[in-house]
mmCIF file of C-alpha atoms and ligand atoms in Angstrom:
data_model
loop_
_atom_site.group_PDB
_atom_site.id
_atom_site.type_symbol
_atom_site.label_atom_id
_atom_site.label_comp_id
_atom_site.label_asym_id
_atom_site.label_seq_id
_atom_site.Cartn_x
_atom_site.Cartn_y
_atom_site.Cartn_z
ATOM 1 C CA UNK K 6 -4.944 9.997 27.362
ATOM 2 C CA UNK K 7 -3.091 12.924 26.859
ATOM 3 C CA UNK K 8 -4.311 16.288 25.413
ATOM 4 C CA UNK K 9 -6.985 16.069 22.445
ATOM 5 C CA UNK K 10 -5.660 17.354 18.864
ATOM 6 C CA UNK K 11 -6.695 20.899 18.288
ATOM 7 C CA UNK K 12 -5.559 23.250 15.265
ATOM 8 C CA UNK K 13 -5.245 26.843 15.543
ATOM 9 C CA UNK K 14 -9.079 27.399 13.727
ATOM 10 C CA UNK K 15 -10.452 25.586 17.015
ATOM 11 C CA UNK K 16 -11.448 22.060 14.912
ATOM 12 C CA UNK K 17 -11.038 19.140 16.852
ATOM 13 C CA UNK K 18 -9.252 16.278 15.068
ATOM 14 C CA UNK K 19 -10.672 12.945 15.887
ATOM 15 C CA UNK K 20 -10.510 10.990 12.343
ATOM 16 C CA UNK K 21 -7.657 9.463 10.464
ATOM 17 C CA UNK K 22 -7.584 8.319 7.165
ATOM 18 C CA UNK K 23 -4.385 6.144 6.705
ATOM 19 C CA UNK K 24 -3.309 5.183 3.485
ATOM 20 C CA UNK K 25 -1.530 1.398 3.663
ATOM 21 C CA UNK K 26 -0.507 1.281 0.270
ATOM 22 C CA UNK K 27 -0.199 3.574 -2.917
ATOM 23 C CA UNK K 28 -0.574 0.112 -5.535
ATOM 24 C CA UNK K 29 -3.862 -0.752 -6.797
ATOM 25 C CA UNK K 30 -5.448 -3.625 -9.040
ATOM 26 C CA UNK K 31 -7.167 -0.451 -10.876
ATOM 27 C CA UNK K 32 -6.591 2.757 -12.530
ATOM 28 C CA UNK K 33 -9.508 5.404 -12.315
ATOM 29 C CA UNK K 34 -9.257 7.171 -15.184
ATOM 30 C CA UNK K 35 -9.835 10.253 -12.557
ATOM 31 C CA UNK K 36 -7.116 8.476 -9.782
ATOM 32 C CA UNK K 37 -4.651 7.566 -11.764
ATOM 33 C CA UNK K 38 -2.466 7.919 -14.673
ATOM 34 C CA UNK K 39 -2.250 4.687 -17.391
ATOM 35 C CA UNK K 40 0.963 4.420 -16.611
ATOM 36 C CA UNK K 41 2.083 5.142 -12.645
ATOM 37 C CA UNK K 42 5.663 5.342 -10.506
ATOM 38 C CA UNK K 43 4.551 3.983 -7.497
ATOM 39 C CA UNK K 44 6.804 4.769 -4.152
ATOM 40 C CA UNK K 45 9.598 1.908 -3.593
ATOM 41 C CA UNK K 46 8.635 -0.691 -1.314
ATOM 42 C CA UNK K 47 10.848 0.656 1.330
ATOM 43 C CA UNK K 48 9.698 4.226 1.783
ATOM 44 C CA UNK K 49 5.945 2.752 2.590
ATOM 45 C CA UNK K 50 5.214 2.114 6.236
ATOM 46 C CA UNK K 51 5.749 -1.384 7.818
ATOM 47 C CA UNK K 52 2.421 -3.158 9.242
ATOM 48 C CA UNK K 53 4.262 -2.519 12.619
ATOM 49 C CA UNK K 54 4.771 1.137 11.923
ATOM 50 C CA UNK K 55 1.237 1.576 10.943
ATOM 51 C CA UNK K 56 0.610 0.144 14.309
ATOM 52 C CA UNK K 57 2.463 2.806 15.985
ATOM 53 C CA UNK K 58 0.944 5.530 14.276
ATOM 54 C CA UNK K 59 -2.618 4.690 14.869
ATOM 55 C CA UNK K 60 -1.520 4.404 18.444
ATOM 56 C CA UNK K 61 -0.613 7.463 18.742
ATOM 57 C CA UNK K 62 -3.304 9.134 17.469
ATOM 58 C CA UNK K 63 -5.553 7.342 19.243
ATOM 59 C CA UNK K 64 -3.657 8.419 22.647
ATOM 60 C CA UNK K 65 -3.888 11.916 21.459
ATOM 61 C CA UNK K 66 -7.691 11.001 21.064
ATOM 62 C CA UNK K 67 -8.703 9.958 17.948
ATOM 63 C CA UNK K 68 -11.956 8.100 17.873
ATOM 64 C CA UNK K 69 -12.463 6.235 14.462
ATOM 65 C CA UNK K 70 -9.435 5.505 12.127
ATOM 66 C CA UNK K 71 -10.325 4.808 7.826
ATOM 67 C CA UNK K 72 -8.126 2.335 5.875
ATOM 68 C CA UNK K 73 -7.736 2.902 2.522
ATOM 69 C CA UNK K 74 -4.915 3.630 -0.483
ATOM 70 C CA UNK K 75 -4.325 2.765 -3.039
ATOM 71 C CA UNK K 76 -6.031 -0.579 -3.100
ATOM 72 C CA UNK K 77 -6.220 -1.347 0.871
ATOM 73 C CA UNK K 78 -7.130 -5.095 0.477
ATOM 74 C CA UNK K 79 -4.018 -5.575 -1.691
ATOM 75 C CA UNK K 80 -1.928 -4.815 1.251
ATOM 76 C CA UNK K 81 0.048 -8.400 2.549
ATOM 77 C CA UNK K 82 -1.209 -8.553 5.837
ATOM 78 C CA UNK K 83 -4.238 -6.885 6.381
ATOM 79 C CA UNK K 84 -5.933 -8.580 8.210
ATOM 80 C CA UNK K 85 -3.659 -9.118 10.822
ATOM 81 C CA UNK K 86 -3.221 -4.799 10.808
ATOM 82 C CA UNK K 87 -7.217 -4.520 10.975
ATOM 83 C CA UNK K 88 -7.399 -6.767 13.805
ATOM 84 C CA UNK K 89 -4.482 -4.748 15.494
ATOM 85 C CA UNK K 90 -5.940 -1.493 14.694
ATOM 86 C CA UNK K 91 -9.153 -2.508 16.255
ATOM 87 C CA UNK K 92 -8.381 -3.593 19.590
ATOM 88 C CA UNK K 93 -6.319 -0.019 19.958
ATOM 89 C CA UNK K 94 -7.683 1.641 23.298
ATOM 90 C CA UNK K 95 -10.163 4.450 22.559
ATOM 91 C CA UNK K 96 -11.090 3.683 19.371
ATOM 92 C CA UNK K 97 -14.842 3.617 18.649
ATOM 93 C CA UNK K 98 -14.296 2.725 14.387
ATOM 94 C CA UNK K 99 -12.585 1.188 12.612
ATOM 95 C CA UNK K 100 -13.491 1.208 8.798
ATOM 96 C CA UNK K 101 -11.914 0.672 5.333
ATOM 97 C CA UNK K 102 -12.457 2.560 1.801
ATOM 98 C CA UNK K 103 -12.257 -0.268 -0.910
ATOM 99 C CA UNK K 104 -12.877 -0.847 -4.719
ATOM 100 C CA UNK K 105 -14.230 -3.814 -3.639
ATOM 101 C CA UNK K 106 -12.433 -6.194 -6.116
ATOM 102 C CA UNK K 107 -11.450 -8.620 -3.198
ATOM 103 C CA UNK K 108 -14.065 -8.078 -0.711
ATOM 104 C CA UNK K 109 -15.731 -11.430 -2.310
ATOM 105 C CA UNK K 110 -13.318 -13.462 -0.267
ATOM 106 C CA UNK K 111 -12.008 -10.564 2.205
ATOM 107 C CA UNK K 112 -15.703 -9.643 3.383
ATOM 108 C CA UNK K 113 -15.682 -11.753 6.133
ATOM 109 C CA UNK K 114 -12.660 -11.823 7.696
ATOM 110 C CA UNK K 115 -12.532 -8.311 7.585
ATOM 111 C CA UNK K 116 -15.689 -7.801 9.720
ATOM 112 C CA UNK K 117 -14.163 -10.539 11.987
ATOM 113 C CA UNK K 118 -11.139 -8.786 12.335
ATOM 114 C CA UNK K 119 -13.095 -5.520 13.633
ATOM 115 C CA UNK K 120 -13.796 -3.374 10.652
ATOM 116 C CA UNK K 121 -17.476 -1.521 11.313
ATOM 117 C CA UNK K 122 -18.402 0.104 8.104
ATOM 118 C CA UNK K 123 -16.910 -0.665 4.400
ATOM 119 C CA UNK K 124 -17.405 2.066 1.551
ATOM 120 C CA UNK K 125 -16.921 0.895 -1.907
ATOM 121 C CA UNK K 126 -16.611 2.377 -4.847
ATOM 122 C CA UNK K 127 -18.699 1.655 -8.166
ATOM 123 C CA UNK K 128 -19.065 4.211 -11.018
ATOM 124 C CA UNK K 129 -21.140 2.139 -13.217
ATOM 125 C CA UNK K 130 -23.269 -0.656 -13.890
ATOM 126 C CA UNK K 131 -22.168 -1.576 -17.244
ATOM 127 C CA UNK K 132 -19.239 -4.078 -17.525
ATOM 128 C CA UNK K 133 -17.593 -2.333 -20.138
ATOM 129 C CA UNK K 134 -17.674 0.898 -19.051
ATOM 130 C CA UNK K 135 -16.764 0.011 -15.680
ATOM 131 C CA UNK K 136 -13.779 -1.782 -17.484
ATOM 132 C CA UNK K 137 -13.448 1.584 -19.528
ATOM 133 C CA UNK K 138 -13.156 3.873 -15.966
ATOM 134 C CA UNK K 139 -11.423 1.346 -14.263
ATOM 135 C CA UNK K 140 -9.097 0.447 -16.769
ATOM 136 C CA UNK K 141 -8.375 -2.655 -14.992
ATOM 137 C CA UNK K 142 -11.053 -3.836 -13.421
ATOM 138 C CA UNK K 143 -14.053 -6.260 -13.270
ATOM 139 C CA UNK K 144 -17.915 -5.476 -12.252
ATOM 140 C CA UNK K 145 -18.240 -8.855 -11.530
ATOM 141 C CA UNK K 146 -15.604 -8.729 -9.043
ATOM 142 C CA UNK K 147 -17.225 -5.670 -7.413
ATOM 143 C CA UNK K 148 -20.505 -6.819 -7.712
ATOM 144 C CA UNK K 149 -19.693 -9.886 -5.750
ATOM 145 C CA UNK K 150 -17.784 -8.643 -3.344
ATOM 146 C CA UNK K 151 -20.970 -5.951 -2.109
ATOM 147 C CA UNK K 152 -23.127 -9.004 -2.324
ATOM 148 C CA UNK K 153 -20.387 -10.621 0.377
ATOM 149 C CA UNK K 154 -20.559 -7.371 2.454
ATOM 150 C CA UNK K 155 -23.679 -7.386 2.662
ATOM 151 C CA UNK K 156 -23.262 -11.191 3.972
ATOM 152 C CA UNK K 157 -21.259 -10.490 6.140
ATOM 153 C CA UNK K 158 -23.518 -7.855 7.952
ATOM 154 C CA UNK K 159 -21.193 -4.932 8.098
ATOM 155 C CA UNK K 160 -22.815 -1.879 10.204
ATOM 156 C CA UNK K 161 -23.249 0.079 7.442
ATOM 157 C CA UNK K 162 -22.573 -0.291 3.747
ATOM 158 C CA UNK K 163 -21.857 3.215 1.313
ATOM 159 C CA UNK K 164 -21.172 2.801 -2.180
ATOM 160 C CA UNK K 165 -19.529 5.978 -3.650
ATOM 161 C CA UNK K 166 -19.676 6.923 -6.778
ATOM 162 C CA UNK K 167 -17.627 9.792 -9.011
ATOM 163 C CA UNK K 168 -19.877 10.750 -11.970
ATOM 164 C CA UNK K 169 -18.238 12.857 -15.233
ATOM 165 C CA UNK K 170 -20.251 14.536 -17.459
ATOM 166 C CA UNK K 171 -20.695 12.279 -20.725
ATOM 167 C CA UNK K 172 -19.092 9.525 -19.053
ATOM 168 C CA UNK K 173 -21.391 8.103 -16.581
ATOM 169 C CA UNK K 174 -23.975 10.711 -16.021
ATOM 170 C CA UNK K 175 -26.588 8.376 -17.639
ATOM 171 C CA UNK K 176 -26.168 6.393 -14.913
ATOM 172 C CA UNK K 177 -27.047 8.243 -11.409
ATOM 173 C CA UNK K 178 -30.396 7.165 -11.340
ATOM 174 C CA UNK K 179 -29.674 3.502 -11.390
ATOM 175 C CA UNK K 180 -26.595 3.591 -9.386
ATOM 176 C CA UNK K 181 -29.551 5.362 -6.602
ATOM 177 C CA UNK K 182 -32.096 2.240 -7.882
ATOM 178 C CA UNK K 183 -29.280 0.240 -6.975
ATOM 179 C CA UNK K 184 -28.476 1.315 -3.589
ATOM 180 C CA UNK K 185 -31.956 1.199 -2.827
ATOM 181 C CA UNK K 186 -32.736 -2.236 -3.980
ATOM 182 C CA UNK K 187 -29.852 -3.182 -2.086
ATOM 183 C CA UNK K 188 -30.504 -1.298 0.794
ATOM 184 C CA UNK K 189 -26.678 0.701 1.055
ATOM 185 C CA UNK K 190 -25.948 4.530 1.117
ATOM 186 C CA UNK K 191 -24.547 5.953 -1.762
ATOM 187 C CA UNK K 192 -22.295 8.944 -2.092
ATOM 188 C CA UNK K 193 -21.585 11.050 -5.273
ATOM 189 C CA UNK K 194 -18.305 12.782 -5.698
ATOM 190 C CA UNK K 195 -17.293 15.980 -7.347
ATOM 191 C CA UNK K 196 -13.848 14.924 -9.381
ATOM 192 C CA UNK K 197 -11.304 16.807 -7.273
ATOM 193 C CA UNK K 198 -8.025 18.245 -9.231
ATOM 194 C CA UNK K 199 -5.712 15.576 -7.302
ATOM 195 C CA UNK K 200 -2.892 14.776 -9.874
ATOM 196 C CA UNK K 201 -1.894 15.016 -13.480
ATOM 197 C CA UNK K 202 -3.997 12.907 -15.619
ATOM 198 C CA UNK K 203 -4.289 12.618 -19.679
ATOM 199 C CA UNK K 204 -7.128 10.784 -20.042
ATOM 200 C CA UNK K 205 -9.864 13.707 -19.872
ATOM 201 C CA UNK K 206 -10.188 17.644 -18.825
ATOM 202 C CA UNK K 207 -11.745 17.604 -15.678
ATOM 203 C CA UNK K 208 -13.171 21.252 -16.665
ATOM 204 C CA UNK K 209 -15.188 19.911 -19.353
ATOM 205 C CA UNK K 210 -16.259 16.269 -17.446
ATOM 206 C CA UNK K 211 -17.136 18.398 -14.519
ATOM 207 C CA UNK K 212 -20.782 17.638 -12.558
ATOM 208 C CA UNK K 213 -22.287 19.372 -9.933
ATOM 209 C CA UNK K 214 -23.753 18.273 -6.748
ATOM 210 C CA UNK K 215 -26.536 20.320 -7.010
ATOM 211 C CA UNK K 216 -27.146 18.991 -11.116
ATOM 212 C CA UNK K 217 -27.230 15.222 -9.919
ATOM 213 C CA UNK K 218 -29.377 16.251 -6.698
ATOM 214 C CA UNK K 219 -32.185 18.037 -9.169
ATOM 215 C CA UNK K 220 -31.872 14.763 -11.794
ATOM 216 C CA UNK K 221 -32.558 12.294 -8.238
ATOM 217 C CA UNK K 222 -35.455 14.369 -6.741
ATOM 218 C CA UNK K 223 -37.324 14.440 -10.143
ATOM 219 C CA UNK K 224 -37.531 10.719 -9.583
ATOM 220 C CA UNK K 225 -36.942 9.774 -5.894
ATOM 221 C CA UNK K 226 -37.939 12.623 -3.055
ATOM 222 C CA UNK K 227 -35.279 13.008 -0.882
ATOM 223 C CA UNK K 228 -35.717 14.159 2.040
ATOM 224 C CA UNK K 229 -32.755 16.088 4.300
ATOM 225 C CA UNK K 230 -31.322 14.706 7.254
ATOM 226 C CA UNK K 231 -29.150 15.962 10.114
ATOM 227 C CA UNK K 232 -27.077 13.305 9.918
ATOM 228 C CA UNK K 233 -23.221 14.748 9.830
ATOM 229 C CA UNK K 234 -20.605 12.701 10.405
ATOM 230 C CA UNK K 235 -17.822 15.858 10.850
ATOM 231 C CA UNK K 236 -17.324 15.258 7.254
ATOM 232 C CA UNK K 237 -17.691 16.748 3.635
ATOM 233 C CA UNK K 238 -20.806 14.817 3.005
ATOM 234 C CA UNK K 239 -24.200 16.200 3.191
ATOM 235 C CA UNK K 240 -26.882 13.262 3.431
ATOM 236 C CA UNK K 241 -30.426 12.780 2.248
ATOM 237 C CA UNK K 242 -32.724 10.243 2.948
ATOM 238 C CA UNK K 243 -34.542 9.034 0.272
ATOM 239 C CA UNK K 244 -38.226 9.288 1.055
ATOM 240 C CA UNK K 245 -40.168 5.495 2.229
ATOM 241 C CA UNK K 246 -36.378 3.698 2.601
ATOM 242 C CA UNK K 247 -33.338 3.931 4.935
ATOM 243 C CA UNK K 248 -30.950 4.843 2.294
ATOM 244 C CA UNK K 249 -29.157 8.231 2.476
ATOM 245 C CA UNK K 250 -28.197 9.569 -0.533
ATOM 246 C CA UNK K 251 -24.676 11.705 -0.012
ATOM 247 C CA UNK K 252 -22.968 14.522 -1.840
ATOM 248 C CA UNK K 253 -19.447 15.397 -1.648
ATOM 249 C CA UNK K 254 -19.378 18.633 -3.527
ATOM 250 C CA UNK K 255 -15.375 20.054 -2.505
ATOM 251 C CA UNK K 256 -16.048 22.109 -5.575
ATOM 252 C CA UNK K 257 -19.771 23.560 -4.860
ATOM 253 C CA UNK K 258 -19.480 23.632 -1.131
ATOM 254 C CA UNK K 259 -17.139 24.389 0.782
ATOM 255 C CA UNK K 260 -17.343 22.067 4.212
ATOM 256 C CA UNK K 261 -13.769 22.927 5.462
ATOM 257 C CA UNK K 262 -15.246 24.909 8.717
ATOM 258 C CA UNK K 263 -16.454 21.766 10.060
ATOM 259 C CA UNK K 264 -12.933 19.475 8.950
ATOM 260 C CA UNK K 265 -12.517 16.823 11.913
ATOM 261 C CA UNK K 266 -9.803 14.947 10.030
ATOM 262 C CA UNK K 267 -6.276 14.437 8.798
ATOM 263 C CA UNK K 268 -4.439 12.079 6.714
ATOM 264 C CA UNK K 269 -1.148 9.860 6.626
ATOM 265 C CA UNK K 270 -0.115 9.178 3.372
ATOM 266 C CA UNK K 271 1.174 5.251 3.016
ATOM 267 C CA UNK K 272 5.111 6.753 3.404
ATOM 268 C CA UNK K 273 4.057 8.218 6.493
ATOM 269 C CA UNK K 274 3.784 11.997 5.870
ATOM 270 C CA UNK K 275 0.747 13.623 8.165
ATOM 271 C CA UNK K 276 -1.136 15.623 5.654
ATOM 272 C CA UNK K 277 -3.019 17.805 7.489
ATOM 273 C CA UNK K 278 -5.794 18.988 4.419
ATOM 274 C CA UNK K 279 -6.998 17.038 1.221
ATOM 275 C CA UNK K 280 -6.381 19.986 -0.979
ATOM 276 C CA UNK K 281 -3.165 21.297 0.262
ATOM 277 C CA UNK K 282 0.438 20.299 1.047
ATOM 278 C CA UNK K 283 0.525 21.165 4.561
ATOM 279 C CA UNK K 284 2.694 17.929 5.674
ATOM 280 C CA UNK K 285 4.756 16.497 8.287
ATOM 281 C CA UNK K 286 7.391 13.381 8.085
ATOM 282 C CA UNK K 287 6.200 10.994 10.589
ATOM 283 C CA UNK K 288 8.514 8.835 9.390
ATOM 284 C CA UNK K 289 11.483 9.961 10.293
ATOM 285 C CA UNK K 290 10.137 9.833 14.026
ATOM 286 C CA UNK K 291 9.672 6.360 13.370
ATOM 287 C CA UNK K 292 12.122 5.219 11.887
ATOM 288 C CA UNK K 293 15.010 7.687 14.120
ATOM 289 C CA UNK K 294 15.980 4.764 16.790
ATOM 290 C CA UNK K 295 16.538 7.905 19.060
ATOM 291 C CA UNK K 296 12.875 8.757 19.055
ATOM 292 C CA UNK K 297 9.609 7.273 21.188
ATOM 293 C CA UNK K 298 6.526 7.173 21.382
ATOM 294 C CA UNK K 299 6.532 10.732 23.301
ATOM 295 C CA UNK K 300 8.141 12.590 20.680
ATOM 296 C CA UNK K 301 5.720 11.224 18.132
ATOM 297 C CA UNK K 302 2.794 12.370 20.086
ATOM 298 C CA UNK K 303 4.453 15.743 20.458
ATOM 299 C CA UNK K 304 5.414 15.923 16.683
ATOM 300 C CA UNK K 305 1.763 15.048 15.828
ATOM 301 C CA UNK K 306 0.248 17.610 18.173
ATOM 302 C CA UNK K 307 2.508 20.140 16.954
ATOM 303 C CA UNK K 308 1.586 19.571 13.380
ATOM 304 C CA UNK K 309 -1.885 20.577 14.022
ATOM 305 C CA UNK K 310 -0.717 24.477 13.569
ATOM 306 C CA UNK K 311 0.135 23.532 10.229
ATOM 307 C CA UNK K 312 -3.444 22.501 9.124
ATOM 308 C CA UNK K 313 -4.612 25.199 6.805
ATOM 309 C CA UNK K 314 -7.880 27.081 7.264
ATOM 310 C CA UNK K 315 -9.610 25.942 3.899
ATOM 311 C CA UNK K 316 -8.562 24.358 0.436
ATOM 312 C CA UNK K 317 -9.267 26.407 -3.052
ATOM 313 C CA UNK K 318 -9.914 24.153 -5.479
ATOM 314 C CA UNK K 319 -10.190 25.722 -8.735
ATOM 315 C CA UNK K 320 -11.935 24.478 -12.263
ATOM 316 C CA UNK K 321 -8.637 24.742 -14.250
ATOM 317 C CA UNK K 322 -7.606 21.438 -15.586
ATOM 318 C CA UNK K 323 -4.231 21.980 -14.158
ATOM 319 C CA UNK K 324 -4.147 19.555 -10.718
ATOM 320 C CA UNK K 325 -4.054 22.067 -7.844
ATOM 321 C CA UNK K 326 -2.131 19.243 -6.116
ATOM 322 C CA UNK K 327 0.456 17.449 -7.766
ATOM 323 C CA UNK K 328 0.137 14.172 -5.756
ATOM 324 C CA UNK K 329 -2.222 11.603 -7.227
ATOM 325 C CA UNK K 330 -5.564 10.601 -4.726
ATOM 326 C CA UNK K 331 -3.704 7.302 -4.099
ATOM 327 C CA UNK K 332 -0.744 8.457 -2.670
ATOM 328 C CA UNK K 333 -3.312 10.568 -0.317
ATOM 329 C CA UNK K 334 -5.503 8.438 1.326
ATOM 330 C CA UNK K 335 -8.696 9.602 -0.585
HETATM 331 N N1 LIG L 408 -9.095 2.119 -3.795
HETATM 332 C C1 LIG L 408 -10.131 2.447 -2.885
HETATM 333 C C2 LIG L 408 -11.373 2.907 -3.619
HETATM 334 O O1 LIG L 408 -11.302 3.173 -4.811
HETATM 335 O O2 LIG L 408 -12.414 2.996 -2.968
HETATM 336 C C3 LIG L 408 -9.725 3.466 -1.850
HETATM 337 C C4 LIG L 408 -8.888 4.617 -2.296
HETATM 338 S S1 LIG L 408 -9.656 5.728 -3.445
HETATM 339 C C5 LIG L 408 -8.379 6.919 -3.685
HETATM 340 C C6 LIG L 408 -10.849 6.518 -2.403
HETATM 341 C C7 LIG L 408 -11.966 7.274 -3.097
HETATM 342 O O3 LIG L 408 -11.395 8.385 -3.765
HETATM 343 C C8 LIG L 408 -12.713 6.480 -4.139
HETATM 344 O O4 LIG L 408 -14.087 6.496 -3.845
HETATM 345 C C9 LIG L 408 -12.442 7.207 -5.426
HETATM 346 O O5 LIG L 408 -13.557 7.186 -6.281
HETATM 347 C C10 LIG L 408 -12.125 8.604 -4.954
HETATM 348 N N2 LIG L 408 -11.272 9.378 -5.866
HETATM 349 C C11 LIG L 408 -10.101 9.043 -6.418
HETATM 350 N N3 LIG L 408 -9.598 10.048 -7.172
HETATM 351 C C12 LIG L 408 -10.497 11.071 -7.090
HETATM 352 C C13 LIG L 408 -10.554 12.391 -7.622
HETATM 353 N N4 LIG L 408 -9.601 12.888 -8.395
HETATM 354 N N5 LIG L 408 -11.625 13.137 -7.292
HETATM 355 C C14 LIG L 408 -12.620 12.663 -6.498
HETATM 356 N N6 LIG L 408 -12.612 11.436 -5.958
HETATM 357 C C15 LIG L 408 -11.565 10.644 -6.248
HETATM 358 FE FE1 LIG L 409 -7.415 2.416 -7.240
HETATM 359 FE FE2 LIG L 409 -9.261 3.528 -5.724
HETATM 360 FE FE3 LIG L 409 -7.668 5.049 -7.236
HETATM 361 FE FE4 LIG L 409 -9.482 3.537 -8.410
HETATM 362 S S1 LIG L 409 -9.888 5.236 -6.999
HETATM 363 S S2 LIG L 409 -7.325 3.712 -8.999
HETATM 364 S S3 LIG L 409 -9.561 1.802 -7.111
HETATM 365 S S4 LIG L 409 -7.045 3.835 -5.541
#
């Protein structure tokens, strides 16, 4: 292995979120605009490129890699990348973000292929609201698709949920009754300002961590945990179960300090911070017939000087960052 990646703050970098598509079956009303320009087939990484990314990264030390997108599991091939991914050398995880619509069938063969830990989104419990935030898609679908990961015995299970004020803020407490009942983690979200959307002012749909923590404990006790996993969420168990209840407040808390990750967006650009556009074109290494594997472990080493100390999100309802949450690997 050669060097670990290090940034100029002293934050070890052992976690990559790749991004193997920007297209989705859905549209979150907080994702995605109605009407999207997605990236021409071209510009998006082949399976094979993928391949070569993750490989570096895991030579430079990376220990657990996230799929997501866009819509992972409507990715052609898959499968085949998941079982690639997991046999790299070094790498203790391998796990996938999803919205769950095809885990019914993909559930499975996932796990088989060597994916640890699935988290899956679900705002609400009510078909036509979840239709309504979704614009697209089906709680049926979702629904069955958690009932075939938890089938198919994944390691862990984390449902995460975004909650806007007047849109689905009625529903925390079952979305927790939920979880518990069906014995997963769940994770709330703070909207972050990723993108230009229509559809609502994120000022005025805006929740707190803290708000949804106060309406859970006046119902279920949570208890806090020391469980970390180098990321923005802080967990809580929920007293008498094994469920953790998460909160990722980017808004109320900042959790930059402790940042152990970086992103590649699905055309291959290294973003080295959520809420900034810090980048570098891995890309052209790859596709430069001139280049190896050497100078794309150099170029990624190098780009850790460019990740930025902290994000500042701010409450305006312009998008800090222009770039929609799909295009970055959320
Ligand atoms: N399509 C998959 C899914 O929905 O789980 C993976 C990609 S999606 C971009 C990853 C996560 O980002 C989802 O849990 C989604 O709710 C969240 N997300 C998307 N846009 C967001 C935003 N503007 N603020 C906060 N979370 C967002
Ligand atoms: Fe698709 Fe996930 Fe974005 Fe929803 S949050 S539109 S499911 S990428």
């Amino acid at each position: 292995m050669t060097a670990p990646l290090v940034d100029r703050f002293g934050r070890r970098v052992d976690y990559v979120r790749i991004s193997v598509t920007d297209r989705c079956d859905f549209r979150c009303v907080y994702c995605m605009a109605e009407e999207m320009t997605f990236v021409p087939r071209r510009e998006i990484l082949s399976l094979e490129e993928i391949v070569a990314v993750a490989s570096a990264f895991t030579r430079l030390g990376v220990k657990k890699i996230r799929l997501t997108g866009g819509e992972p599991l409507v990715r052609n091939g898959i499968l085949t990348l998941a079982e690639r991914l997991a046999r790299l050398e070094g790498l203790e995880e391998l796990v996938m973000t999803t919205n769950g619509s095809r885990l019914d069938k993909l559930a499975e063969p996932l796990k088989q292929a060597g994916v640890r830990r699935v988290n899956i989104s679900l705002d609400s419990l009510k078909p036509g609201r979840f239709k309504e935030l979704t614009r697209t898609g089906s709680l049926d679908d979702v629904l069955r698709g958690i009932a075939a990961a938890k089938a198919a015995k994944f390691a862990r299970i984390k449902l995460n949920a975004v909650i806007m004020r007047g849109r689905n803020d009625d529903e925390v407490l079952d979305l927790v009754r939920f979880a518990l009942d069906n014995g997963l983690d769940l994770s709330f979200i703070e909207e972050m300002p990723l993108g230009h959307i229509e559809e609502h002012k994120r000022s005025e749909v805006f929740v707190s961590s803290a708000e949804l923590r106060e309406m859970i404990t006046a119902v279920f006790p949570l208890m806090a945990t020391t469980d970390n996993t180098g990321g923005p969420s802080r967990y809580w168990r929920v007293a008498g179960s094994e469920c953790r209840i998460g909160f990722i407040s980017p808004h109320s808390h900042n959790f930059c300090h402790l940042c152990n990750r970086v992103r590649v967006t699905a055309e291959g650009r290294l973003l080295l911070c959520l809420g900034n556009e810090h980048s570098c074109d891995l890309k052209a290494v790859l596709r430069d017939p001139l280049q190896g594997a050497q100078v794309l472990d150099a170029v990624i080493t190098q780009a850790m000087d460019l990740k930025p100390e902290r994000h500042h999100f701010s409450h305006t309802d312009e998008p800090d960052i222009v770039r929609f949450m799909n295009m970055t690997g959320g």
